[in-house]
Coordinates of C-alpha atoms and ligand atoms in Angstrom, one line a residue:
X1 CA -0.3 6.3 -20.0
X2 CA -1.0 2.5 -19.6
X3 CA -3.3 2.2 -17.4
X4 CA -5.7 5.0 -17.1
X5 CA -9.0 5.3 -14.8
X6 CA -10.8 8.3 -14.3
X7 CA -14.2 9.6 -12.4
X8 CA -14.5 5.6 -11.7
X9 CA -18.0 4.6 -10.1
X10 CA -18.7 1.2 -9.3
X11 CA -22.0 0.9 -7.5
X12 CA -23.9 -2.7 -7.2
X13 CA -27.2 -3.2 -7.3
X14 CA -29.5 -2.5 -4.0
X15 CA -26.2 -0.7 -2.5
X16 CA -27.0 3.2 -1.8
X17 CA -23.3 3.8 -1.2
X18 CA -20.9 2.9 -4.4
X19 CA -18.4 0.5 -3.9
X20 CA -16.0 2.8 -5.8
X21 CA -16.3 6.4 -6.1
X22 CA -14.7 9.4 -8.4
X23 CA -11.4 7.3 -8.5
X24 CA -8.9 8.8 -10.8
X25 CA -5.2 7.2 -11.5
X26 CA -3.3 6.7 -13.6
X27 CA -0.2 3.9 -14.5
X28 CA 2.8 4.3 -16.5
X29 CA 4.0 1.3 -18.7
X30 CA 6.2 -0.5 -16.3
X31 CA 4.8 0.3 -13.5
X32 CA 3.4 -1.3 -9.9
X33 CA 0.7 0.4 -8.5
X34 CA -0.5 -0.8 -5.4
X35 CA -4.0 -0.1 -3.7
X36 CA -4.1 -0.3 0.4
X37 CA -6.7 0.4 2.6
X38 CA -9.2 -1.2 5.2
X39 CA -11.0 -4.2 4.3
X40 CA -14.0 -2.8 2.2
X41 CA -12.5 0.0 1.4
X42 CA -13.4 -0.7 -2.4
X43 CA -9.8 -2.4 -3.6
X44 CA -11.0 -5.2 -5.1
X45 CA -13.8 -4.3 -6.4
X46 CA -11.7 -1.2 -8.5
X47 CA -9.4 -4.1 -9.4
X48 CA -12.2 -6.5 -10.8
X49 CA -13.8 -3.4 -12.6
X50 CA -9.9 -3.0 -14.4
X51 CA -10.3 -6.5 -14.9
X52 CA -13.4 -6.5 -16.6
X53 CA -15.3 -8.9 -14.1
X54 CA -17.2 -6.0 -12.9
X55 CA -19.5 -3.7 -14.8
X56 CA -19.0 0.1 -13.9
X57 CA -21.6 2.2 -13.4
X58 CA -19.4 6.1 -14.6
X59 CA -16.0 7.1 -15.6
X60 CA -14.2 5.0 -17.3
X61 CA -11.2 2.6 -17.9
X62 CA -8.8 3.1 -20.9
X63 CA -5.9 0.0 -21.7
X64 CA -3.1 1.7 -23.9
X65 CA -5.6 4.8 -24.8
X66 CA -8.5 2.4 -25.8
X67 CA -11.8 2.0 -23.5
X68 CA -12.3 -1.2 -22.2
X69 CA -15.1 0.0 -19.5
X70 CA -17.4 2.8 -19.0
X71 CA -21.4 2.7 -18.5
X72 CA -22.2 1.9 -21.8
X73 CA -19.7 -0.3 -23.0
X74 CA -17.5 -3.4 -21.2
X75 CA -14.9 -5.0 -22.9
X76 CA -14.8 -8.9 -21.4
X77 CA -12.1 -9.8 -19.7
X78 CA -10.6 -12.6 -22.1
X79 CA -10.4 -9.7 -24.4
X80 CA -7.7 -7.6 -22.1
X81 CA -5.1 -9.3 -22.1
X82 CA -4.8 -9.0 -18.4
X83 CA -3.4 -11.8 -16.1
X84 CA -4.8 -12.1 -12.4
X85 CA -3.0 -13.7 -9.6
X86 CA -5.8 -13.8 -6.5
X87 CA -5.3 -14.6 -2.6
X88 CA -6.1 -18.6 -3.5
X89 CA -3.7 -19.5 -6.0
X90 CA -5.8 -22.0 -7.4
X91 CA -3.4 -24.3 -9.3
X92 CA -5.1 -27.5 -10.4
X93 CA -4.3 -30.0 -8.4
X94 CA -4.4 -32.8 -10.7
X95 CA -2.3 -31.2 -13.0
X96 CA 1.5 -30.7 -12.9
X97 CA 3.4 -28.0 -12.2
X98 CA 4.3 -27.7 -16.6
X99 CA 0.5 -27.8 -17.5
X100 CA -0.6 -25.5 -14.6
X101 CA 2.0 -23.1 -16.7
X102 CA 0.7 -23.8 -19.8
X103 CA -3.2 -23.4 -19.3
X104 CA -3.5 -20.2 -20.9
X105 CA -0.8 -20.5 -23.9
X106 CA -2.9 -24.1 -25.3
X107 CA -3.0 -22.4 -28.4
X108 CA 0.4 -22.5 -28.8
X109 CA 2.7 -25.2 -30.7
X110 CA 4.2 -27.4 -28.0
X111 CA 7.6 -26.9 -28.4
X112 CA 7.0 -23.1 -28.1
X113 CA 4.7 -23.8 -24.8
X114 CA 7.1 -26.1 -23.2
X115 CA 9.7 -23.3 -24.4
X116 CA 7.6 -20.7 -22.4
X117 CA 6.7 -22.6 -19.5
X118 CA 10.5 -23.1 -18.9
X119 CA 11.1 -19.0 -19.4
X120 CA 8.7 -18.3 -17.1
X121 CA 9.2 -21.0 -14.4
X122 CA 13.2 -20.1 -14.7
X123 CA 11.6 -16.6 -14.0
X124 CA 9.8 -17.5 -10.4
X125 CA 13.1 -19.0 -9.5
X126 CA 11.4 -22.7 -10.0
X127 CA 13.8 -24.1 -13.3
X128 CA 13.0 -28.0 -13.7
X129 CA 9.8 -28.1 -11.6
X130 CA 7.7 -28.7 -14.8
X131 CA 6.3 -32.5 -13.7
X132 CA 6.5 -31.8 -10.1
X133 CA 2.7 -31.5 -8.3
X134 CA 1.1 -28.6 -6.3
X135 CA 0.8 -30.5 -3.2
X136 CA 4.9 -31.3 -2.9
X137 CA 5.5 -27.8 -2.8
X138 CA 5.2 -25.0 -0.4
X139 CA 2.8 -22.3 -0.4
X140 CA 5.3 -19.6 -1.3
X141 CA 6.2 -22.0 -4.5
X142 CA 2.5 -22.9 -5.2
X143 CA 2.4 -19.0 -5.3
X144 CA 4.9 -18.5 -7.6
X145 CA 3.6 -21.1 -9.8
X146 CA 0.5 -18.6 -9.7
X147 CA 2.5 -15.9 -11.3
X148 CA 4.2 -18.1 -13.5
X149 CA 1.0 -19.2 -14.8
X150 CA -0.2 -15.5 -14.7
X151 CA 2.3 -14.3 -17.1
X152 CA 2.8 -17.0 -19.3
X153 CA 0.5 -15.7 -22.2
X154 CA 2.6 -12.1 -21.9
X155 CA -0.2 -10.0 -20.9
X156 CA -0.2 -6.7 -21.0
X157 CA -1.4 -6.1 -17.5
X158 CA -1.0 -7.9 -14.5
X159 CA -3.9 -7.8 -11.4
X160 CA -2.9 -9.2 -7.9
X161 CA -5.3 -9.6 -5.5
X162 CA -3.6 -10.2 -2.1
X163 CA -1.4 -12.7 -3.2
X164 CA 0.5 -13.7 0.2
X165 CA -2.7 -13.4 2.3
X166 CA -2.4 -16.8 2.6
X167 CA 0.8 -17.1 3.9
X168 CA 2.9 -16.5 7.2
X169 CA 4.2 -12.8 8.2
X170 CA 8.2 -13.6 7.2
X171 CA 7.5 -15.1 3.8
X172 CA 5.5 -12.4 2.8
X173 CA 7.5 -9.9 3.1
X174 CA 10.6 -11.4 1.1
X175 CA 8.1 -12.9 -1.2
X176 CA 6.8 -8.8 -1.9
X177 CA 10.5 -8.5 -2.7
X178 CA 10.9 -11.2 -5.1
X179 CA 7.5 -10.8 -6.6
X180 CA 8.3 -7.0 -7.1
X181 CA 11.9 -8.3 -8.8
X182 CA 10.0 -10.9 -10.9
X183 CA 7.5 -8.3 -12.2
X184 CA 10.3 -5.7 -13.3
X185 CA 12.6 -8.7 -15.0
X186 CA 9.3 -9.7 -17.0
X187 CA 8.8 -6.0 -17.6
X188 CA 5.0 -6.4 -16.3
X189 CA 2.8 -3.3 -15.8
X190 CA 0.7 -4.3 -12.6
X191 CA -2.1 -3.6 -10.0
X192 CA -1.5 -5.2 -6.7
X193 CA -4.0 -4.9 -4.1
X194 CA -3.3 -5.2 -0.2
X195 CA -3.8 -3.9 2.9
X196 CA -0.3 -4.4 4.4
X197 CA 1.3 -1.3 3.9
X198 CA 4.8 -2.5 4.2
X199 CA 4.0 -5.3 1.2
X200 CA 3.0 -1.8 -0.2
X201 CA 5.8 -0.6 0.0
X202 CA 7.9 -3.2 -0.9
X203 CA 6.6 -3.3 -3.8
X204 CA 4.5 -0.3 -5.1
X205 CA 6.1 2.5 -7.4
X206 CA 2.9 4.1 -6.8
X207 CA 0.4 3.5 -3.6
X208 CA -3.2 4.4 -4.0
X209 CA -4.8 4.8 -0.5
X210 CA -8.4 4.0 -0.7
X211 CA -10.7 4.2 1.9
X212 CA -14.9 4.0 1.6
X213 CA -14.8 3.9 -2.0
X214 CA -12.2 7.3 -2.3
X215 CA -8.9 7.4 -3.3
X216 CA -7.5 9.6 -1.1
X217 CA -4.0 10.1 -2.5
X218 CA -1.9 8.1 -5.2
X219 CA 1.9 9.0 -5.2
X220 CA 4.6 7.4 -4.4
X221 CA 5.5 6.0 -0.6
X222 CA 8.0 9.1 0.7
X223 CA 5.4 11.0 -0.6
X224 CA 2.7 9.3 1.0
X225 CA 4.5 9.5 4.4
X226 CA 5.7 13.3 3.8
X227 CA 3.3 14.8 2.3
X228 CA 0.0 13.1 3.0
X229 CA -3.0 14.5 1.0
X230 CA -5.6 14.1 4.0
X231 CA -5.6 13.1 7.7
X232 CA -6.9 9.4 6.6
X233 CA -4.0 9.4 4.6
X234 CA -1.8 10.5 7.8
X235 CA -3.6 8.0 9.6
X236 CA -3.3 5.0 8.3
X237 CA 0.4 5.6 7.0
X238 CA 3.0 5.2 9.1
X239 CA 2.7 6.0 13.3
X240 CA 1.7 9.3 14.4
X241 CA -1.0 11.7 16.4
X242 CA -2.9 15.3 15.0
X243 CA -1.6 17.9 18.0
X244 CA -3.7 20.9 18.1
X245 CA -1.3 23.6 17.2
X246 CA -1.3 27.6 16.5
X247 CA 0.7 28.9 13.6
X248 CA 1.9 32.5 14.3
X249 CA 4.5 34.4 12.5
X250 CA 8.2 34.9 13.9
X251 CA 9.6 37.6 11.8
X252 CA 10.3 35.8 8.3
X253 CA 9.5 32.4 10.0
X254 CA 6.6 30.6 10.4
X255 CA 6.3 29.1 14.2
X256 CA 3.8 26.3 15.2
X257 CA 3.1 26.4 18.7
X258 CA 2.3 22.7 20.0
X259 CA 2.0 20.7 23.4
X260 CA 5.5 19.8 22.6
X261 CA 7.0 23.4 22.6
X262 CA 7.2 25.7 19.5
X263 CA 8.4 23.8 16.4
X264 CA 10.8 26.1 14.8
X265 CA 13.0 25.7 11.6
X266 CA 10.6 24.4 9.6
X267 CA 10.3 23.9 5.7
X268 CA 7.3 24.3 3.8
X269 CA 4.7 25.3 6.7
X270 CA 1.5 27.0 5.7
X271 CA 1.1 30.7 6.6
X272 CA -0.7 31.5 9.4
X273 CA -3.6 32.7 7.8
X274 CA -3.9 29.4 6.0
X275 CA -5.8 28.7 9.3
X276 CA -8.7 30.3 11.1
X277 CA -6.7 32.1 14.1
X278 CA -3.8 30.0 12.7
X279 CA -5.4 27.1 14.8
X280 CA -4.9 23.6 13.1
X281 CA -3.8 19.9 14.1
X282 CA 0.2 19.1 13.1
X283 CA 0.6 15.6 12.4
X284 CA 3.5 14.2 15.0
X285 CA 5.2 11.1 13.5
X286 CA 6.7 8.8 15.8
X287 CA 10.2 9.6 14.1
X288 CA 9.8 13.0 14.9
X289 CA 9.6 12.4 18.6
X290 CA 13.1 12.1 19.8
X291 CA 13.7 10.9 23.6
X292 CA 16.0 13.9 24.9
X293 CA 16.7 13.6 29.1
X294 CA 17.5 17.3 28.8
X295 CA 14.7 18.3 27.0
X296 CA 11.8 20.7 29.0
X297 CA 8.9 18.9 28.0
X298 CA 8.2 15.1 30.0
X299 CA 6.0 12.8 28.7
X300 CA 4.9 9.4 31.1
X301 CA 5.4 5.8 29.1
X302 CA 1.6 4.7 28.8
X303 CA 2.5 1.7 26.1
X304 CA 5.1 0.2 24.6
X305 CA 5.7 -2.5 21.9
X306 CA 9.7 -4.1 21.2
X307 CA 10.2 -3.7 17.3
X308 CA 13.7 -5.2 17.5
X309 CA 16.3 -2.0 17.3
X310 CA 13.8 0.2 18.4
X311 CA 10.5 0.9 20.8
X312 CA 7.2 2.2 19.8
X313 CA 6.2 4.2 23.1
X314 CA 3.3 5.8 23.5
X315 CA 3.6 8.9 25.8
X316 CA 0.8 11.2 27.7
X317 CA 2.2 14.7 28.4
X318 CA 1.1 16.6 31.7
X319 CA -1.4 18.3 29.0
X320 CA -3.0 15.1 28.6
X321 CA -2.1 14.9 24.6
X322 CA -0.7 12.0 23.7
X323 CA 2.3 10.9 21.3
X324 CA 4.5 8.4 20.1
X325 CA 8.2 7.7 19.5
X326 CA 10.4 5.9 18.3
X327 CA 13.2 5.3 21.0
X328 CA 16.3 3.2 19.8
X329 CA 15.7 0.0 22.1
X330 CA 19.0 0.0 24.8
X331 CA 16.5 2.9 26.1
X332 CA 14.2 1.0 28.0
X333 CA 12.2 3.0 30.4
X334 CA 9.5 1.1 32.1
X335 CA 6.0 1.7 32.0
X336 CA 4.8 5.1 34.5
X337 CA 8.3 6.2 33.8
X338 CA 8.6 9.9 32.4
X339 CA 11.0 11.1 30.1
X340 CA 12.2 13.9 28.4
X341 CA 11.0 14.5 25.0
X342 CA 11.7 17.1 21.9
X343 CA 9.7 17.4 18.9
X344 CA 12.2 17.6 15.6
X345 CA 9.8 18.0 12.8
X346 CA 11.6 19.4 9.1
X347 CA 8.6 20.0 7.4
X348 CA 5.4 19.8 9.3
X349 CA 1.7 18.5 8.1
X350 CA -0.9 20.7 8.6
X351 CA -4.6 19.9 8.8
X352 CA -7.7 21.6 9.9
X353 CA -8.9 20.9 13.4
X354 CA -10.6 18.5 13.6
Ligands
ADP1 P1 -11.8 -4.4 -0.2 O1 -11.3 -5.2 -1.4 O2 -11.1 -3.1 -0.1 O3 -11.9 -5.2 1.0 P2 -14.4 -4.6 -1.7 O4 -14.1 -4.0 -3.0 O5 -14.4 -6.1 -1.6 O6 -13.3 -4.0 -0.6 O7 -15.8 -4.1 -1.2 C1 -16.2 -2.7 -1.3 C2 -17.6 -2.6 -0.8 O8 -18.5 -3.2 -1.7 C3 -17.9 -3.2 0.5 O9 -18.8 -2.4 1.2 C4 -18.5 -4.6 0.2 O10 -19.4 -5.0 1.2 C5 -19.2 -4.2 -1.1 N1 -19.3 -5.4 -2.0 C6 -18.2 -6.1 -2.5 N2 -18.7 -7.1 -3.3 C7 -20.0 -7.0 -3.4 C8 -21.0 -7.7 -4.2 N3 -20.7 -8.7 -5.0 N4 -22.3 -7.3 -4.0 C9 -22.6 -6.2 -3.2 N5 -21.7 -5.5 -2.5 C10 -20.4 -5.9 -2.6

């Protein structure tokens, strides 16, 4: 492995609760990882610790095999090789677009500098920008220049810290794509943190969920959405509600009794006796709600939100549970309105109650 962190603990000083806590991952050469979670959630701080700017206080960090941080030993950060790209770009201003490149390759003869500045620029998709001056370009470019400057010394890990906070909605996400694109072309291993979980997953291999310090699950995104590893995990990925449900067994079949009707057919559901009673919540994604006007079950339209080809409703059943669904958008039922609804779940997500 690359990248490798294990039992991490970063706690600063006159905090009871640590910052980070237990965090274990690990990244392949290549690869993006990306950590998401709540503001305060620990993120930057795990990033800063990988970058050497923050002392841990257990586990450790190992670059290709070697340790670069653990209590007793911190290897500084101009001794990593590691390039950062943070949420303020912070290109010099005075300085042109070619020596905000160069800054970290000075020790390097000038024809090869000028020769690398040009690689990397061509790179960002900026060729020829070299005496051109932060302020005559846009804050995507300016952004790009960042990365450009970032990799410019080839290091052998790349942190990113929010890059695009900065920046409006619809450049951010195409900038996630190019960024992801630029990263793979220079062969880059890199940490990216955010807490926009479609930059996430635009450009993660991997997603680390974070959340009070934990690291609740680190796979990749169909993973993450599938199969998530707790309830915060099921929470803050993707649309759904817990329904209280009651697993009881159906011959050879498992059946999970829900405010919805029985959810039948389904792959990979605990036994029964996984569960006290069999009681437990199901996690209903919005996707798994499909708007049926035959279906038994009628749900009233409490909320909706227009996502282009599709609503976001949010329903309250006679029962009082709530759900949402996605409803493709030439079906628009007004507020009050009740429709029928179905659950079709493949493989369902357990929890216990909670
Ligand atoms: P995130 O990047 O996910 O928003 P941070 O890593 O910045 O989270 O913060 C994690 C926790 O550590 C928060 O509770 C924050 O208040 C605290 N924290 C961050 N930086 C410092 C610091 N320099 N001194 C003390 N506490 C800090």
């Amino acid at each position: 492995m690359f990248l490798e962190v294990s039992q991490l603990e970063v706690r600063y000083t006159g905090r009871t609760q640590a910052a980070v806590q237990g965090v274990t991952l690990n990244l392949k050469a290549g690869d993006i990882g990306v950590l998401i979670g709540p503001s305060g959630c620990g993120k930057t701080t795990l990033l800063r610790a990988v970058a050497g700017l923050e002392p841990v206080t257990g586990g450790e960090i190992r670059l290709t095999k070697s340790v670069v941080s653990s209590a007793t030993l911190s290897v500084p950060p101009e001794l990593r090789r590691i390039g950062m790209v943070f949420q303020d770009y912070a290109l010099f201003p005075h300085l042109s677009v070619g020596r905000n490149v160069a800054f970290g390759i000075h020790q390097l003869p000038r024809a090869e500098q000028a020769a690398r500045v040009a690689e990397v620029l061509q790179l960002v998709g900026l060729t020829g920008s070299e005496h051109r001056y932060p302020h005559e370009l846009s804050g995507g470019q300016q952004q790009r220049v960042a990365l450009a400057r970032a990799l410019a010394p080839r290091p052998q890990l790349m942190l990113l810290d929010e890059p695009f906070s900065n920046l409006d909605v619809d450049l951010r996400e195409r900038l996630a794509h190019e960024v992801r694109g630029i990263l793979k072309a220079a062969g880059a291993t890199a940490l990216f943190v955010t807490h926009d979980q479609f930059e996430a997953f635009a450009i993660g291999d991997v997603i680390g969920v974070m959340n009070e310090g934990h690291l609740h699950q680190w796979d990749d995104a169909y993973t993450l959405y599938h199969r998530p590893a707790t309830r915060f995990v099921a929470d803050f990925i993707g649309h759904g509600v817990f329904a209280p449900a009651t697993l009881v067994q159906r011959g050879n079949n498992v059946v999970a009794q829900t405010p919805l009707g029985d959810l039948t057919d389904l792959d990979e559901c605990p036994l029964p006796s996984s569960y006290p009673a069999g009681e437990c919540d199901v996690l209903l994604r919005a996707d798994d709600i499909v708007h049926d006007d035959h279906a038994p079950v009628q749900a009233q339209i409490v909320r909706k939100s227009f996502r282009g080809s599709e609503f976001l409703y949010t329903l309250r059943l006679a029962s009082g549970h709530t759900v949402l669904a996605h409803v493709p958008s030439h079906h628009d039922h007004a507020l009050g309105e009740w429709i029928g609804i179905r659950a079709q779940v493949d493989h369902v997500v357990t929890f216990p109650r909670g």
